[in-house]
Backbone as ProteinMPNN parsed JSONL, in Angstrom:
{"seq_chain_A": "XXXXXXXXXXXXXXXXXXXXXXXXXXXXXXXXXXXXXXXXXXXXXXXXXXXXXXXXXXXXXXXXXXXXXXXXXXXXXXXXXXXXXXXXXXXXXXXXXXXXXXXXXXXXXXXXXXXXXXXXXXXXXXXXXXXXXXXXXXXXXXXXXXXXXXXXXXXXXXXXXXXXXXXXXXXXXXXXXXXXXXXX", "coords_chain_A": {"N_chain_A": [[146.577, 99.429, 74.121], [147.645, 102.645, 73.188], [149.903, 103.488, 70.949], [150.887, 105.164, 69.213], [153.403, 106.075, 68.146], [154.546, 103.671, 66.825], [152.942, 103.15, 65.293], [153.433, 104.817, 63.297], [155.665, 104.359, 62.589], [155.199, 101.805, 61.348], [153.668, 102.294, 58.896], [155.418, 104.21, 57.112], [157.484, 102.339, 56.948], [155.946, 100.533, 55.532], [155.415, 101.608, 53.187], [157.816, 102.363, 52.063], [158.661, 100.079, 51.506], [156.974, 98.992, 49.637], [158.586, 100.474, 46.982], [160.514, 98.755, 46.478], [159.293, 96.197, 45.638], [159.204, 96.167, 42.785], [156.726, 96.866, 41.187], [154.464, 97.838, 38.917], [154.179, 101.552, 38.362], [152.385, 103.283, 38.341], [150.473, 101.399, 40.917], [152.192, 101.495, 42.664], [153.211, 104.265, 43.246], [150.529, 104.886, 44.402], [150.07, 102.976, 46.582], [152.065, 103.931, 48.184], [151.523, 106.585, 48.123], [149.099, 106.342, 49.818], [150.158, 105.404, 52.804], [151.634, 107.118, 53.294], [149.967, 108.974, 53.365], [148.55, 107.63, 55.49], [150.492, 108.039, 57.587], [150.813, 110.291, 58.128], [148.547, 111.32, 59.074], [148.007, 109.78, 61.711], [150.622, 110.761, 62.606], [149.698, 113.494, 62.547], [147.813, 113.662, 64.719], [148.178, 111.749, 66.809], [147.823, 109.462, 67.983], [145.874, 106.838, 67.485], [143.369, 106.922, 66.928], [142.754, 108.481, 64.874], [140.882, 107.616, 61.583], [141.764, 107.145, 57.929], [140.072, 109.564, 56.818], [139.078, 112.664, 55.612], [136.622, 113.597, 57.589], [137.427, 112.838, 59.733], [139.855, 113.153, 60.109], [140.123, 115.89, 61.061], [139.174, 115.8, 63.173], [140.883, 114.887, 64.85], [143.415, 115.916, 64.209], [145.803, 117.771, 65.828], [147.08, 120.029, 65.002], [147.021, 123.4, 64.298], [145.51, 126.559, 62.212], [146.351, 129.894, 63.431], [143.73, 131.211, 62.236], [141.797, 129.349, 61.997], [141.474, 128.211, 64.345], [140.086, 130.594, 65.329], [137.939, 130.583, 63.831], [136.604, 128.255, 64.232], [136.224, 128.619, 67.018], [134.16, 130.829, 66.5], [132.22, 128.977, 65.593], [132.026, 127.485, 67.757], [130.839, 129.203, 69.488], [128.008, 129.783, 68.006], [126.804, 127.021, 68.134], [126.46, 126.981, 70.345], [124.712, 128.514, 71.198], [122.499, 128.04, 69.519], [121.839, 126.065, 70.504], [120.969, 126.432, 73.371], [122.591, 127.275, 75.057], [124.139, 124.885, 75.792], [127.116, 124.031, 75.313], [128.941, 122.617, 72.141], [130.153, 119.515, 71.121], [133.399, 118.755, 70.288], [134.059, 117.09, 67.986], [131.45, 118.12, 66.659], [131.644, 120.616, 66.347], [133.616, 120.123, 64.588], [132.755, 119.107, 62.076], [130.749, 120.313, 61.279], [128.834, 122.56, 59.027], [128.581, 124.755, 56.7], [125.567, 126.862, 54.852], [125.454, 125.715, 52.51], [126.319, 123.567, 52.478], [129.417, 123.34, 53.004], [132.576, 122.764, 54.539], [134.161, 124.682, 56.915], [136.742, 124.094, 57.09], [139.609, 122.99, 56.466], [142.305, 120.059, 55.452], [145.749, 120.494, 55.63], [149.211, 120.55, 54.471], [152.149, 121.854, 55.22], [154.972, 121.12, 54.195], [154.565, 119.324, 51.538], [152.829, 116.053, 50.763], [153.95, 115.274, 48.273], [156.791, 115.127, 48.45], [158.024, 113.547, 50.326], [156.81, 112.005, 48.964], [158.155, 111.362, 46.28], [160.867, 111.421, 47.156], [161.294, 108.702, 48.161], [160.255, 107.053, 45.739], [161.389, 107.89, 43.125], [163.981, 109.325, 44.209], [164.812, 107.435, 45.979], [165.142, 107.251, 48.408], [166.067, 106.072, 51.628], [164.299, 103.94, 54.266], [165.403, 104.824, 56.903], [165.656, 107.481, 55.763], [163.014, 108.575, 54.759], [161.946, 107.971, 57.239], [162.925, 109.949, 59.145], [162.345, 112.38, 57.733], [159.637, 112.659, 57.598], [158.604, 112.59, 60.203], [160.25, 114.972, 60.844], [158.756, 116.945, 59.194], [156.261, 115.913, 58.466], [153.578, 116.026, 59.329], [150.421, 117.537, 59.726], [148.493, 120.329, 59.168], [145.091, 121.583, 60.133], [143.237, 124.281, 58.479], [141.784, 127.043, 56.827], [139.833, 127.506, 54.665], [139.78, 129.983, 53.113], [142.868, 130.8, 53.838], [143.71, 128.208, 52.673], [143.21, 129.353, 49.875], [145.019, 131.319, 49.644], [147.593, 129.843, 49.818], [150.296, 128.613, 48.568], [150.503, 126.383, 45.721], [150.989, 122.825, 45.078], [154.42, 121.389, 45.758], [157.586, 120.363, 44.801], [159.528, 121.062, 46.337], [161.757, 121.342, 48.871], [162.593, 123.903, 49.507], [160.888, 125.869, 48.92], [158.935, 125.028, 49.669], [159.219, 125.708, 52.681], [158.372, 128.114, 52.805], [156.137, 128.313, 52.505], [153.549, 128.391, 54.37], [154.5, 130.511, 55.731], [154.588, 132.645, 53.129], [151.908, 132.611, 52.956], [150.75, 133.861, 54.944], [149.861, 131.95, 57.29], [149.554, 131.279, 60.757], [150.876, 128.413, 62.882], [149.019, 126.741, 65.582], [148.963, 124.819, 68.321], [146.324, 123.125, 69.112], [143.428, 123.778, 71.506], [141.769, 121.835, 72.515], [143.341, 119.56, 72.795], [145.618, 117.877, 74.692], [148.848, 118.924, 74.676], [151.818, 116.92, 73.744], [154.039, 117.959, 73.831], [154.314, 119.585, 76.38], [154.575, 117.498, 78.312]], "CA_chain_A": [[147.553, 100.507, 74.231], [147.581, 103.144, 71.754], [151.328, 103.294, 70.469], [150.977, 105.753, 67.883], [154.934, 106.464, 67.568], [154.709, 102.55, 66.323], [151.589, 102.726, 63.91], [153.449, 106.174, 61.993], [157.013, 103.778, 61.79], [155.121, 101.005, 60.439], [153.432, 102.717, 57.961], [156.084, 104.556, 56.87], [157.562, 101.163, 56.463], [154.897, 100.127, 54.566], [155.401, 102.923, 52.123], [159.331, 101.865, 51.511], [158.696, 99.003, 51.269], [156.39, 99.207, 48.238], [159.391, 100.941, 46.508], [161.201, 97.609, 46.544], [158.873, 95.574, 44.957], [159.187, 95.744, 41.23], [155.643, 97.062, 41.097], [154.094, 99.162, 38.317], [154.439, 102.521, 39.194], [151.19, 103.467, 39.269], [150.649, 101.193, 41.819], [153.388, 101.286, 43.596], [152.625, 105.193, 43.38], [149.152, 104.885, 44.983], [150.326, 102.15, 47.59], [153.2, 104.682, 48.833], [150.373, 107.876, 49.107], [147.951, 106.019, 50.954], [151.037, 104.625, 52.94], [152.61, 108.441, 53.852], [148.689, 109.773, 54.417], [147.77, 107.355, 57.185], [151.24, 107.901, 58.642], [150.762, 111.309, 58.562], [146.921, 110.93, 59.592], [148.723, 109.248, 62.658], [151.482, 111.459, 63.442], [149.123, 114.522, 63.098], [146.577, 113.234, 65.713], [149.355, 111.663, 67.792], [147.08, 108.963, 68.353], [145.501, 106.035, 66.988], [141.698, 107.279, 66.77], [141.892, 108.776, 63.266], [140.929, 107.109, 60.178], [142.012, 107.817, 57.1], [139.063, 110.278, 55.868], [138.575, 114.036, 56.199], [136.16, 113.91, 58.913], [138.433, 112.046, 61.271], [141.294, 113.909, 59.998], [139.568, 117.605, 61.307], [138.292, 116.057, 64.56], [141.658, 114.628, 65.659], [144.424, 116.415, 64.001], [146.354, 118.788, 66.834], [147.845, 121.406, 65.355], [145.575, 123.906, 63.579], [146.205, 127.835, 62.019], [145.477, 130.716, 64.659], [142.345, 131.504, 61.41], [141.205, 128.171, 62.193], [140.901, 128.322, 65.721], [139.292, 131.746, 65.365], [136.527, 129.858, 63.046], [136.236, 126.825, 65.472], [135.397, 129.31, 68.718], [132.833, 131.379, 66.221], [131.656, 127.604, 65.296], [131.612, 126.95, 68.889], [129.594, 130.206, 70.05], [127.075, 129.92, 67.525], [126.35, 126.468, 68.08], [126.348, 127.022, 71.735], [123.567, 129.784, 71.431], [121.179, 127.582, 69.0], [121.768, 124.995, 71.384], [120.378, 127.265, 74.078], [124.124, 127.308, 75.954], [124.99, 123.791, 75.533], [128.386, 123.752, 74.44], [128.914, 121.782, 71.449], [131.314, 118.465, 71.468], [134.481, 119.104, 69.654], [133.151, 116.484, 66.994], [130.059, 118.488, 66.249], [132.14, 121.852, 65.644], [134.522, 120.143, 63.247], [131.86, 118.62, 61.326], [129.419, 121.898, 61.243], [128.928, 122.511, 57.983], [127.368, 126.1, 56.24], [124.308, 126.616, 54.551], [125.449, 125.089, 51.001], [126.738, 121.987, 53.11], [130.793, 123.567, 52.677], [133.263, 122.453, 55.766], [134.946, 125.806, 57.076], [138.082, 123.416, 57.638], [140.61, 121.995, 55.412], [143.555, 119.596, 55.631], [146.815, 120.975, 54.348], [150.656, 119.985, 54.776], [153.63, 123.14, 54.589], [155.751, 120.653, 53.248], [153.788, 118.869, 50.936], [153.409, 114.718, 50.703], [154.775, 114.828, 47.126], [158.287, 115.631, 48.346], [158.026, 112.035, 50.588], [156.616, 110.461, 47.886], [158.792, 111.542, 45.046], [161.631, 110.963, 47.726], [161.079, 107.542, 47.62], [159.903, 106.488, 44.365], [162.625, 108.601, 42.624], [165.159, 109.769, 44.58], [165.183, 106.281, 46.286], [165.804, 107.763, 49.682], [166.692, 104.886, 52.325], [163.793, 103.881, 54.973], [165.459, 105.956, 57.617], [165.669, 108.974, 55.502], [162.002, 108.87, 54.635], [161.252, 108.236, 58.647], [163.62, 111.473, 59.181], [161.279, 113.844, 56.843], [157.979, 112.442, 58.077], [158.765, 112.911, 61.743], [159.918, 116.969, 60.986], [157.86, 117.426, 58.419], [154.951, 115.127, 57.986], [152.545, 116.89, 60.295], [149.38, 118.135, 58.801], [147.436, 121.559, 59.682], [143.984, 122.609, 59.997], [143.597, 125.604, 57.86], [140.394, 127.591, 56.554], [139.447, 127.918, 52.958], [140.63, 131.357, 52.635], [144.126, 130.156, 54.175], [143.834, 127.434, 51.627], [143.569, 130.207, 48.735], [146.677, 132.073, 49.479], [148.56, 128.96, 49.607], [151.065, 128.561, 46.811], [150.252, 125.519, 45.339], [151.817, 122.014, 45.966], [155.722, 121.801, 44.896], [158.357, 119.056, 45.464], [160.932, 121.808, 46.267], [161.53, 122.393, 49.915], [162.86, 125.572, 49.427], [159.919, 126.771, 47.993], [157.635, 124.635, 50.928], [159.4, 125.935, 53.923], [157.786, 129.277, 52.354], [154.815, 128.23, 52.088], [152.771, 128.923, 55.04], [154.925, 132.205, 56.241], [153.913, 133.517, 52.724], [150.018, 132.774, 53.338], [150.219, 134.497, 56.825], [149.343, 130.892, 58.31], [150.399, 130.417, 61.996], [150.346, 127.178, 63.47], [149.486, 126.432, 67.149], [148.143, 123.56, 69.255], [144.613, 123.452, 69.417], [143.297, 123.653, 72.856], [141.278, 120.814, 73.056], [144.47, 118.0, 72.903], [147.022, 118.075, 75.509], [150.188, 119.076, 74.401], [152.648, 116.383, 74.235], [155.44, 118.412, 74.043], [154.406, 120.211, 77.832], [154.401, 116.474, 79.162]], "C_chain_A": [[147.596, 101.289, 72.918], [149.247, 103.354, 71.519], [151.617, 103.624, 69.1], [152.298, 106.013, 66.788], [155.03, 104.752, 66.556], [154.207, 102.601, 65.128], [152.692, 103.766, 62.613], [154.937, 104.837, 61.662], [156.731, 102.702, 60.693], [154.336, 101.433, 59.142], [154.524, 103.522, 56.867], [157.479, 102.935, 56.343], [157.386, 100.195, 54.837], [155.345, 100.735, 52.883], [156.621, 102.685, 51.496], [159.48, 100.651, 51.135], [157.76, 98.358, 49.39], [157.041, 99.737, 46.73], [159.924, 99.824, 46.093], [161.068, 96.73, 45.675], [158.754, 95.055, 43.24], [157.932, 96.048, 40.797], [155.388, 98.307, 39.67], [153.899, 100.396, 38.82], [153.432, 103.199, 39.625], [150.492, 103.089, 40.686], [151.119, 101.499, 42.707], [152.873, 103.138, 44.384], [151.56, 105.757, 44.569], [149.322, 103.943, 46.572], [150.983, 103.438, 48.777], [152.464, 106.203, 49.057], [149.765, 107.335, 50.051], [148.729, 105.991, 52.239], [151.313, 105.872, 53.586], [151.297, 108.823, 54.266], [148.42, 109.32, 55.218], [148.972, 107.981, 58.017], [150.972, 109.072, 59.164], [149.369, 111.969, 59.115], [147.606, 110.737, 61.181], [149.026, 110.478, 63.744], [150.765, 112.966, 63.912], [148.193, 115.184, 64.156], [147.383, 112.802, 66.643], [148.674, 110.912, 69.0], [146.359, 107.919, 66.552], [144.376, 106.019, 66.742], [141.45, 107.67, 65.545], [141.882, 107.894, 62.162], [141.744, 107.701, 59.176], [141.049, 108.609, 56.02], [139.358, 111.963, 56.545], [138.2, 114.469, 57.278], [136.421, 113.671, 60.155], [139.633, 113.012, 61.169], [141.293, 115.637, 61.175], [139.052, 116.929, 62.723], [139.488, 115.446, 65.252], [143.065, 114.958, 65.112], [144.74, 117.884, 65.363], [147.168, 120.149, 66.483], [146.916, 122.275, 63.902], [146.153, 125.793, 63.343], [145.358, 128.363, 63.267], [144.049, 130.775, 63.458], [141.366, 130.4, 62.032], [140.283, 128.056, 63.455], [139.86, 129.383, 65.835], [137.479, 131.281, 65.024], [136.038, 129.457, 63.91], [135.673, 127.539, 66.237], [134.132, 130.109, 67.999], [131.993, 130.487, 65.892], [130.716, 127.766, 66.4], [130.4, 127.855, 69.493], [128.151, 129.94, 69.456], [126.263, 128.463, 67.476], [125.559, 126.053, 69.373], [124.529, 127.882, 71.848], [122.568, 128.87, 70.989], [120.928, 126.411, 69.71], [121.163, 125.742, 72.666], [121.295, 126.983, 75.751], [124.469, 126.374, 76.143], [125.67, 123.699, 75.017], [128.237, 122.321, 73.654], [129.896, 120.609, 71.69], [132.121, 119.213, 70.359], [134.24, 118.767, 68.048], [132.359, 117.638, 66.069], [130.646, 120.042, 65.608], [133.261, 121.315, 64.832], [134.194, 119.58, 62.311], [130.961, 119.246, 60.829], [129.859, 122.266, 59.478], [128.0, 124.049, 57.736], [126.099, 126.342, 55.749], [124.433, 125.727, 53.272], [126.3, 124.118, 51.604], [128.364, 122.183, 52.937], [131.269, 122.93, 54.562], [133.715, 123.869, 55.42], [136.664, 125.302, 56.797], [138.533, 122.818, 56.442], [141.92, 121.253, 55.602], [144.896, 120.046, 54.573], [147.943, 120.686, 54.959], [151.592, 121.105, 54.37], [154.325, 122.703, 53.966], [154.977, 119.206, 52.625], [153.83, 117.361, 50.663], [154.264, 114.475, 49.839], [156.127, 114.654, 47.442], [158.372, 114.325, 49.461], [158.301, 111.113, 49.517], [157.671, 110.548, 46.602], [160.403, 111.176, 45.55], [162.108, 109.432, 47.659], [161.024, 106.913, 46.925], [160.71, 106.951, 43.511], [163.842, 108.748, 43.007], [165.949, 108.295, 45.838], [165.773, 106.817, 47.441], [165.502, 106.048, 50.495], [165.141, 105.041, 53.561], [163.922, 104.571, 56.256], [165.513, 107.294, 57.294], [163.829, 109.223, 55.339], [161.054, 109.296, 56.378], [161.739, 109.71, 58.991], [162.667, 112.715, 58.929], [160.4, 113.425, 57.36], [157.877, 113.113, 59.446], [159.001, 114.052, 61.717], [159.095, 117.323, 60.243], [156.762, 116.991, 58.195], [153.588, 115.349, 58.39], [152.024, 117.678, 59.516], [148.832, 118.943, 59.614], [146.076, 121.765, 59.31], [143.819, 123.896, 59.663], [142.319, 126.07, 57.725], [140.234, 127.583, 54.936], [139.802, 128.915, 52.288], [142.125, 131.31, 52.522], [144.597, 129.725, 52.746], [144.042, 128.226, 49.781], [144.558, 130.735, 49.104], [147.603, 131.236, 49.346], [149.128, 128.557, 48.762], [150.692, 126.659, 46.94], [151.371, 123.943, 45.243], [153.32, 122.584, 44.888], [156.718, 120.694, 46.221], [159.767, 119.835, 46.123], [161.314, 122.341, 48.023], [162.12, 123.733, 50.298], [162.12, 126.354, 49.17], [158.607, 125.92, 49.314], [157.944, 125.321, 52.205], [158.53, 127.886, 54.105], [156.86, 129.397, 52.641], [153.533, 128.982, 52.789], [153.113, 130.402, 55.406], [153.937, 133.432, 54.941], [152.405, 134.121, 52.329], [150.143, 133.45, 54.425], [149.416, 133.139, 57.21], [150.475, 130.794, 59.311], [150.278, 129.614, 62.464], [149.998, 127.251, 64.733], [148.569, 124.939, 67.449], [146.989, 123.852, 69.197], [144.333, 122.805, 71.057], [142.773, 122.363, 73.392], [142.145, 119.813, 73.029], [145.574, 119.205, 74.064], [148.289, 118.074, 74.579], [150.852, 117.991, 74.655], [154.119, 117.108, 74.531], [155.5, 119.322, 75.306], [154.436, 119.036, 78.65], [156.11, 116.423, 79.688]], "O_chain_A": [[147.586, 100.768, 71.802], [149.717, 103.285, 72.655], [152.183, 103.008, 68.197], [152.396, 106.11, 65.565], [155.679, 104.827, 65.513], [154.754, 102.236, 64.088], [152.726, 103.532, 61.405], [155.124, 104.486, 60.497], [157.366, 102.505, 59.657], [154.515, 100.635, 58.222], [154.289, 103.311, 55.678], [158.147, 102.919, 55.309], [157.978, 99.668, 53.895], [155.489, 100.179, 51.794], [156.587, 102.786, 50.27], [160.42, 100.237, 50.457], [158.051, 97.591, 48.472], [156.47, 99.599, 45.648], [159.8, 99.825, 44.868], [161.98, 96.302, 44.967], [158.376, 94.008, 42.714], [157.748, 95.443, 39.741], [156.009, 99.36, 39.522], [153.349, 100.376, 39.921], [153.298, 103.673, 40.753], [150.046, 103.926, 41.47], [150.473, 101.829, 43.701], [152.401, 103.328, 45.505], [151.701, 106.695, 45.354], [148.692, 104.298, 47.568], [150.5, 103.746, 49.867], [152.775, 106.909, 50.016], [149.85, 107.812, 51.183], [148.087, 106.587, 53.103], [151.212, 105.698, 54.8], [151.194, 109.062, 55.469], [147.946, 110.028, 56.106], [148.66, 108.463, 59.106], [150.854, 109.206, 60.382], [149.317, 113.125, 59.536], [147.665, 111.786, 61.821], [148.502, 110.957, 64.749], [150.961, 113.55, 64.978], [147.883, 116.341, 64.439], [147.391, 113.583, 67.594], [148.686, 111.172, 70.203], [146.361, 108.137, 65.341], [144.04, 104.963, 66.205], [140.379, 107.455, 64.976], [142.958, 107.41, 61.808], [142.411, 108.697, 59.452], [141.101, 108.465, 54.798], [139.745, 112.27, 57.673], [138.772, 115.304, 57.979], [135.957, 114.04, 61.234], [140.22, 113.518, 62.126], [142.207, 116.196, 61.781], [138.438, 117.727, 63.432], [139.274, 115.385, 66.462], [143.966, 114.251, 65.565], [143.915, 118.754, 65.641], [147.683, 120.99, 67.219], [146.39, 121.802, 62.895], [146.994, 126.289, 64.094], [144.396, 127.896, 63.878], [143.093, 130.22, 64.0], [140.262, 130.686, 62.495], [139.073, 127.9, 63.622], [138.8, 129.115, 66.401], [136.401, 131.49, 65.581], [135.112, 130.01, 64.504], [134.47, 127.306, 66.361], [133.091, 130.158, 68.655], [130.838, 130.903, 65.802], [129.508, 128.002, 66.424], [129.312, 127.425, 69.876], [127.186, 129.871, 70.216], [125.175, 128.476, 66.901], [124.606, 125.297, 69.557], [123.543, 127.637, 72.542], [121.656, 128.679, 71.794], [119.883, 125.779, 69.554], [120.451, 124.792, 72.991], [120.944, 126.689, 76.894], [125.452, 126.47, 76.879], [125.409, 123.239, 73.906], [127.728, 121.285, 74.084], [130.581, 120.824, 72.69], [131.64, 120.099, 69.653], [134.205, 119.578, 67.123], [132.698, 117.931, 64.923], [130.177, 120.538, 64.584], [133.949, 122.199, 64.321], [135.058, 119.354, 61.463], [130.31, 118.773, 59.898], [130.967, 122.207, 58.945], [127.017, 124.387, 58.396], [125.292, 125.836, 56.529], [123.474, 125.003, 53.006], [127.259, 123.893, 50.866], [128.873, 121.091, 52.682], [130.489, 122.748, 55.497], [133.754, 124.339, 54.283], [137.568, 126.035, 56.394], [137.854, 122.244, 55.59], [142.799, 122.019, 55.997], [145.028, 119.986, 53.351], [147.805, 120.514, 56.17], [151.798, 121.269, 53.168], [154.702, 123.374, 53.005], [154.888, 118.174, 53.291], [154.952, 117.066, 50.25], [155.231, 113.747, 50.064], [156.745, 113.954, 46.64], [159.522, 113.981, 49.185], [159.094, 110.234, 49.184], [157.858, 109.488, 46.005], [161.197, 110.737, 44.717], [163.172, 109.075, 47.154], [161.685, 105.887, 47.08], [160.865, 106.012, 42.73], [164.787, 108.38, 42.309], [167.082, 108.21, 46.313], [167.004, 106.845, 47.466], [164.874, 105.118, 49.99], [164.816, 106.206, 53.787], [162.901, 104.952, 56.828], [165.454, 108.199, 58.127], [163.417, 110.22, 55.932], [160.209, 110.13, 56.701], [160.894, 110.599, 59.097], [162.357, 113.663, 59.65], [160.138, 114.385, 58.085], [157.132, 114.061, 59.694], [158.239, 114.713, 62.424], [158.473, 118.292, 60.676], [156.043, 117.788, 57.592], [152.606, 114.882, 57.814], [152.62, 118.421, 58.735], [148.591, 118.561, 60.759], [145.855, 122.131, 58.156], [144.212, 124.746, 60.462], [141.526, 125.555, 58.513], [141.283, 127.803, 54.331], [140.11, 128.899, 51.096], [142.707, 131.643, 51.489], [145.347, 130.284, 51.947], [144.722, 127.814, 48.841], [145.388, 130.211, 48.362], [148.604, 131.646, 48.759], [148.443, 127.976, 47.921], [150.656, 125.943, 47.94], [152.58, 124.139, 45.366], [153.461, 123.413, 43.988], [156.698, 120.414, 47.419], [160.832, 119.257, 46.341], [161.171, 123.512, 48.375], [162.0, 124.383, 51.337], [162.418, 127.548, 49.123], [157.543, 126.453, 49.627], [156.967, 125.571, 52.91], [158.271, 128.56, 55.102], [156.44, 130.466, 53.082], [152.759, 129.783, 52.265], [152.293, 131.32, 55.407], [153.176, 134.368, 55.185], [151.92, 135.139, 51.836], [149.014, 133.556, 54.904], [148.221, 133.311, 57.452], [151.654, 130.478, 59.153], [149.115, 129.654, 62.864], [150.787, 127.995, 65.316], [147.747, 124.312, 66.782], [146.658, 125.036, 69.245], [144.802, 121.808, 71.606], [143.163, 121.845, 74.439], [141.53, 118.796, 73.348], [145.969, 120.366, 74.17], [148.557, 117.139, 73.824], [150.743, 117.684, 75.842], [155.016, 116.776, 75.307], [156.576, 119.891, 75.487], [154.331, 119.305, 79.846], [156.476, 115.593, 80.52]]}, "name": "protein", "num_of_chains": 1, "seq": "XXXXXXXXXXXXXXXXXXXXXXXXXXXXXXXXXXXXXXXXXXXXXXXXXXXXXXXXXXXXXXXXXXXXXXXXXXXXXXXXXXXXXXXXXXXXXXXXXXXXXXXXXXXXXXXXXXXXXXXXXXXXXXXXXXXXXXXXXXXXXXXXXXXXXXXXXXXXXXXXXXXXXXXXXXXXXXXXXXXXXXXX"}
């Protein structure tokens, strides 16, 4: 059974729980990123199939900028054609790479992990407040590289994250290939 809503609580868990410990902070630090990226690896896939790397991240994250998508379908055409009209797998266009071996695709967060993690490790927020922010906010986007340049740079401030994407001109939507959970 995949029981993804489970995997993001216990990680998120995980991550508070490392707070607790009496740990050097570096550690502790590094425990409590890894700890918020799978969850949010997780919650962004909404599903139990992604790892925690890049190339899993881009082939099963669901929510993606309209730029993105735009890329992806000129991905898809052009791989379709050298394929001689065999549509590509989904895989194969979020893995396509340019001539100097670049990904078109990038993983990026509007409200940025730091403001979890600094939540936690600082501001000593409580295991349900951290689940709280992850669950509205913890959701990661597929963006483009260009995207990725206009993007103001990270910041623990969400007054200054809720900004973030509006003032890149990034829009989010579903990407076509995952079912919507929220039309179920």
């Amino acid at each position: 059974m995949n029981n993804w809503t489970e995997e993001v609580d216990k990680l998120l868990h995980v991550a508070h729980y490392c707070t607790t410990l009496q740990m050097n902070r570096k550690f502790a630090y590094n425990l409590v990123d890894r700890s918020l990226r799978a969850a949010s690896d997780v919650l962004s896939a909404q599903c139990t199939n992604v790892v925690n790397n890049t190339a899993s991240v881009l082939q099963w994250t669901t929510q993606w900028s309209e730029e993105a998508i735009t890329e992806y379908d000129r991905i898809k055409g052009e791989l379709t054609e050298r394929r001689a009209g065999k549509p590509p797998t989904h895989r194969q266009i979020t893995q396509w790479r340019d001539i100097r071996g670049k990904r078109p695709f990038t993983v990026e967060h509007e409200y940025p992990i730091l403001i979890p993690k600094k939540g936690v490790l600082d501001d000593h927020w409580t295991e349900q407040e951290l689940k709280d922010w992850m669950w509205k906010y913890g959701k990661a986007t597929i963006i483009t590289h260009p995207e990725n340049d206009r993007l103001l740079n990270h910041t623990a401030d969400m007054q200054i994250a809720a900004k973030r994407y509006s003032s890149a001109g990034i829009k989010t939507i579903h990407h076509y290939n995952f079912k919507d959970t929220n039309d179920v």
